[in-house]
XYZ file of C-alpha atoms in Angstrom:
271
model
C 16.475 -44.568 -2.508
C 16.215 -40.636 -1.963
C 17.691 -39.948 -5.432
C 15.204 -42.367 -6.933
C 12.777 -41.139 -5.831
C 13.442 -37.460 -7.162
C 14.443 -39.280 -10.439
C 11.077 -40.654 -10.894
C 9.696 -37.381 -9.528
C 11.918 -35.086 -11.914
C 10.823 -37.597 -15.017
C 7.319 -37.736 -14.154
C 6.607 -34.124 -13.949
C 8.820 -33.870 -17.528
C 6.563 -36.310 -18.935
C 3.820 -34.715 -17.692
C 5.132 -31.111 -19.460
C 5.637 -33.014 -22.603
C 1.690 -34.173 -22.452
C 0.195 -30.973 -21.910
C 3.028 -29.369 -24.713
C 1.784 -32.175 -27.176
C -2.279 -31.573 -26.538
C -2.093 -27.643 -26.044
C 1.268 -26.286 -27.846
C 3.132 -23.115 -26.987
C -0.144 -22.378 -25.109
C 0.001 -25.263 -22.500
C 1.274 -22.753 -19.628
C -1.581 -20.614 -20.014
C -4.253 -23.872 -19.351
C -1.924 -24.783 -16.654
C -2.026 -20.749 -15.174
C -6.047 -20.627 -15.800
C -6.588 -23.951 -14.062
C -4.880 -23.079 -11.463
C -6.605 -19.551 -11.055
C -9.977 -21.464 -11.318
C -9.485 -24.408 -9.301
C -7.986 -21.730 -6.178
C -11.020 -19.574 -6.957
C -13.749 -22.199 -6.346
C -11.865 -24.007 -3.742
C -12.536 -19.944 -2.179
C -16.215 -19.431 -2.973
C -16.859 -23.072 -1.393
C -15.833 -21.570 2.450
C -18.472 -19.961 4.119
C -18.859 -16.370 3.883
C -19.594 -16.261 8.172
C -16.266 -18.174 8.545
C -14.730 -15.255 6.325
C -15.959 -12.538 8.479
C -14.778 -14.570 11.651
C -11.428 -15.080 10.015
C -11.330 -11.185 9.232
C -12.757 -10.419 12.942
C -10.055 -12.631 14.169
C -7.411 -10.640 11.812
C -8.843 -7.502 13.293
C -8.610 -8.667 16.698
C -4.678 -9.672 16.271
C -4.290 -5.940 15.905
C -4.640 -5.013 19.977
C -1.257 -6.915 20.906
C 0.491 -4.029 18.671
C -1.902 -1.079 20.125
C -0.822 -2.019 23.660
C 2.789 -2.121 22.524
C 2.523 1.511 21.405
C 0.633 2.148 23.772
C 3.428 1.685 26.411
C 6.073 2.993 23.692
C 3.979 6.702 23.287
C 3.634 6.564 27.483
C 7.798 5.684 28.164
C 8.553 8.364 24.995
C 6.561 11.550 26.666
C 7.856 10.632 30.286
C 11.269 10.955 28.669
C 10.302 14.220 27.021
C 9.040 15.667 30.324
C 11.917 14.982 32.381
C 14.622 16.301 29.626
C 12.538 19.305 29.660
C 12.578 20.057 33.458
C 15.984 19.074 33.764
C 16.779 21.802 30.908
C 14.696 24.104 32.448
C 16.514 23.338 36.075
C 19.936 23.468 34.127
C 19.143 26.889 32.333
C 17.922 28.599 35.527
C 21.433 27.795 37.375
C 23.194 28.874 34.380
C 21.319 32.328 34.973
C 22.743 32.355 38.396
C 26.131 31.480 37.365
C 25.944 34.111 34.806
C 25.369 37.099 37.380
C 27.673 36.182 39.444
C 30.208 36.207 36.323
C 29.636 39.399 35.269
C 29.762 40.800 39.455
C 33.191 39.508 39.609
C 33.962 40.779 36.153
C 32.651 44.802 37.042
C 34.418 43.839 40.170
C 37.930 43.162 38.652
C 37.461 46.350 36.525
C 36.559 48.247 39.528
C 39.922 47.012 41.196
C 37.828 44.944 43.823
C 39.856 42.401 44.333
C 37.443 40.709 47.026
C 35.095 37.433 46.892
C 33.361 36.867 49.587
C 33.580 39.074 53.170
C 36.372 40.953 54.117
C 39.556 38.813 52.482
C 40.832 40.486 49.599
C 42.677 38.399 47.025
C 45.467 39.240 44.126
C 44.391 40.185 40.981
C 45.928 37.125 39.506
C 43.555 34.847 41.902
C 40.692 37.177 41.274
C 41.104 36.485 37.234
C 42.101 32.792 37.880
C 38.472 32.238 39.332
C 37.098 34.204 36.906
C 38.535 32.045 34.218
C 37.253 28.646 36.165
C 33.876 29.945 36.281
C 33.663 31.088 32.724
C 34.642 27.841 31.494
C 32.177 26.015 33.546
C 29.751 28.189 32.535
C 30.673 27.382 28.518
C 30.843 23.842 29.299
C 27.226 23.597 30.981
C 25.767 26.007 28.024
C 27.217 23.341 25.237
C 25.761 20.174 27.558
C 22.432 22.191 27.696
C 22.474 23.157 24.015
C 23.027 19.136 23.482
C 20.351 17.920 25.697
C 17.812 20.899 23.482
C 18.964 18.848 20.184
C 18.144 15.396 22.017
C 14.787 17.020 23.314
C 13.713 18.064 19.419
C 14.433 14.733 18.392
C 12.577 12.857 20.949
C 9.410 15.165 20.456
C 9.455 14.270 16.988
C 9.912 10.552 17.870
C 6.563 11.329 20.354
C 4.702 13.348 17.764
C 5.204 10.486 15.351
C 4.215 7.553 17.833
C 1.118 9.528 18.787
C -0.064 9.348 15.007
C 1.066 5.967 14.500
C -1.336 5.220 17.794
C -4.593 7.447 16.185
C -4.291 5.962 12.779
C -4.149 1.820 14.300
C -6.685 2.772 16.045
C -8.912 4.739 13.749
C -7.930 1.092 11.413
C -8.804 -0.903 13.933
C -12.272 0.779 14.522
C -13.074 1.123 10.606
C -12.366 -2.306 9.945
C -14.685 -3.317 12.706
C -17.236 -1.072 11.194
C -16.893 -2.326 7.991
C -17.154 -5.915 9.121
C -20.561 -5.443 11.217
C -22.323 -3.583 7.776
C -20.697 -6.871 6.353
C -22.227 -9.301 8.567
C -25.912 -7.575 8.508
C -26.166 -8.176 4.765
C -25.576 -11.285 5.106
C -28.044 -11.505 7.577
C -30.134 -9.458 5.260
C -29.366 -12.145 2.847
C -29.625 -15.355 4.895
C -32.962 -14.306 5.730
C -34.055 -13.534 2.244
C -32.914 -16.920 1.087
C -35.077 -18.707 3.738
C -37.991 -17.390 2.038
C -37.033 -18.958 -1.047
C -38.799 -22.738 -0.599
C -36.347 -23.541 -3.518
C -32.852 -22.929 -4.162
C -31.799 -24.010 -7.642
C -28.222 -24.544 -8.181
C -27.312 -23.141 -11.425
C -23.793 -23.449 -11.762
C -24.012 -26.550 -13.813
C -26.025 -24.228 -16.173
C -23.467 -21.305 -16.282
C -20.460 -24.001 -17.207
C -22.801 -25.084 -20.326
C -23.103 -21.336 -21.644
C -19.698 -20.970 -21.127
C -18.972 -23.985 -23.027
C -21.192 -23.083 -25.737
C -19.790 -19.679 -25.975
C -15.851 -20.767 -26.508
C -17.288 -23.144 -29.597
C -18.986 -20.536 -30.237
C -16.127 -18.258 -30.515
C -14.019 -20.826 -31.768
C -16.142 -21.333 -34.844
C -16.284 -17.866 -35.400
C -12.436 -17.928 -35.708
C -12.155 -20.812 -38.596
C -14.789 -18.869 -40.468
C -12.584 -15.532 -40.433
C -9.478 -17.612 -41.210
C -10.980 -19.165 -44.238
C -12.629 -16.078 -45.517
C -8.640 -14.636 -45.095
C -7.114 -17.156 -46.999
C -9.803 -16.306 -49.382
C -8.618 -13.175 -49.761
C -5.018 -13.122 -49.764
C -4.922 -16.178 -52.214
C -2.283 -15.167 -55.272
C -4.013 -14.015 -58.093
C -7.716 -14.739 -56.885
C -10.192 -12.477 -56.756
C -12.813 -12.986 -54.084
C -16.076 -14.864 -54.876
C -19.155 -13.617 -55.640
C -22.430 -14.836 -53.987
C -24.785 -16.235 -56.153
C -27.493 -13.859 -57.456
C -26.025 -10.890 -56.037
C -26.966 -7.584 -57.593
C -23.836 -5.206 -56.740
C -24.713 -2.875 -59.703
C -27.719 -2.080 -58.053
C -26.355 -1.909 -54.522
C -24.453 0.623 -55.415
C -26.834 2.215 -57.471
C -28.705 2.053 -53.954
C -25.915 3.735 -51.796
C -24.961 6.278 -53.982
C -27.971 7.332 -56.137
C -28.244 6.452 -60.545
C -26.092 8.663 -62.093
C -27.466 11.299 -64.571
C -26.966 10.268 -68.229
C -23.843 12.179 -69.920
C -21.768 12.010 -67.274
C -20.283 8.429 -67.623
C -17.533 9.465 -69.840
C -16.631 12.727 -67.653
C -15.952 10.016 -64.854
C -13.323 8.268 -66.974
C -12.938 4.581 -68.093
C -15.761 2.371 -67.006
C -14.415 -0.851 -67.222
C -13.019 -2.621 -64.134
C-alpha cells in the first residue's frame, strides 16, 4: 500500500515536471523558483507588522537565558583566577623562606659548621645529605609554581575573553531593544496617520495590471528586435528602405553639403 502510494506520488510529481517542461521549456525551473519566491513573499507581507516586532521582542527576550549562563561562567572563572593567584603568591613566599635557609646551611657547610639546629653537630656527609633534600624540594616546588603561573595566564585569558563575550550580548541585547522601540513608534506614527485617512484604497490589484502590461510590453518589444535581426542578417539582403526617406539629405544634414570640386578628391562615388 506504502509503495503505492509513493508510486503514484513519484509519477504524479513526474507528470507534473513534464507539464510545466511542455508549457515553459528549459525555463520551467525558473517559473517554478519565482513562484515560489512570490507566493513566500506575500504569504510574509500578509502577517502583521506588530506581530513581527512581538516575534522579534520575543527573539530578543530568548537572549537572557544565555546572559545568566555567562553570567555565572565569568563569576566561577575570576573566583578561580583569585584563588590560583593567592595560592601562588602563598607558594612563592615559602619558597623565599626555603631559599634562605638553603643558602645558611650552604655558607654554613663552607664555613665547616657542621651544626643545624642548637648545640648537636652533625657529619659533613649528613650536613650535605640535607642540603641535597632541601634543594630538591625547593626545585620541585619552583617547577609546580612555574606550572600553576602557565595555568593562571591561561585562565585570565579564558576570563578576559568571557568578560567581552558578556559586554558585547549585552550591548546586543540592549541595541536590539533600541532598535525595536524606534521600530514600534513608526508604526505608531503610521497607524495613526492611516486613521486619518477616511479611505484606504487597496491598490495592489492595480500594481499586478502594470506589471502585466509591462512584461507584454517587453515581450513585444523583443519580437520586434528579433524580426528587425533576421532582417538584417538575411543572406544577400540588404536592409529596407522606408518609404519616402530622404538619406541624401540626412546626411547632407549631419555633415554639412560638400563644396563643389571636391567629389572626385574623395574617390569613387558610387555605392
Amino acid at each position: 500500500m506504502v509503495c503505492s502510494l509513493v508510486k503514484k506520488g513519484v509519477l504524479g510529481a513526474a507528470l507534473g515536471a513534464g507539464a510545466l517542461f511542455l508549457v515553459f521549456g528549459i525555463s520551467a525551473p525558473s517559473y517554478v523558483r519565482t513562484a515560489f519566491h512570490k507566493a513566500r513573499h506575500s504569504a510574509q507581507n500578509r502577517i502583521p507588522t506588530q506581530f513581527q516586532i512581538d516575534r522579534a521582542r520575543d527573539e530578543v527576550a530568548n537572549l537572557e537565558p544565555a546572559i545568566i549562563e555567562n553570567r555565572e561562567t565569568l563569576a566561577r572563572a575570576e573566583v578561580d583566577v583569585e584563588h590560583l593567584e593567592n595560592e601562588i603568591a602563598s607558594t612563592q613566599a615559602n619558597l623565599a623562606v626555603e631559599k634562605r635557609e638553603l643558602l645558611s646551611l650552604r655558607d654554613s657547610v663552607k664555613n665547616g659548621e657542621y651544626r643545624l639546629a642548637g648545640h648537636v653537630k652533625y657529619s659533613p656527609e649528613e650536613i650535605k645529605a640535607e642540603l641535597a633534600s632541601k634543594l630538591d624540594r625547593y626545585k620541585a616546588i619552583s617547577q609546580v609554581v612555574e606550572e600553576k603561573q602557565a595555568t593562571l595566564k591561561a585562565r585570565q585569558k579564558s576570563v578576559t575573553a568571557a568578560r567581552l563575550q558578556m559586554t558585547n550580548l549585552v550591548t546586543a541585547k540592549r541595541n536590539l531593544l533600541t532598535k525595536l522601540e524606534g521600530i514600534e513608534a513608526k508604526l505608531r506614527m503610521i497607524e495613526a496617520t492611516q486613521g486619518k485617512n477616511e479611505f484606504n484604497f487597496d491598490d495592489s490589484a492595480l500594481s499586478r495590471a502594470k506589471e502585466t502590461i509591462s512584461d507584454l510590453e517587453k515581450r513585444l518589444e523583443v519580437k520586434a528586435r528579433v524580426a528587425e535581426i533576421e532582417g538584417r542578417f538575411t543572406d544577400g539582403a540588404l536592409p529596407a528602405l522606408e518609404p519616402g526617406r530622404d538619406v541624401v539629405r540626412e546626411i547632407d544634414a549631419e555633415f554639412g553639403t560638400p563644396v563643389k570640386g571636391t567629389e572626385a578628391k574623395t574617390g569613387d562615388k558610387s555605392l
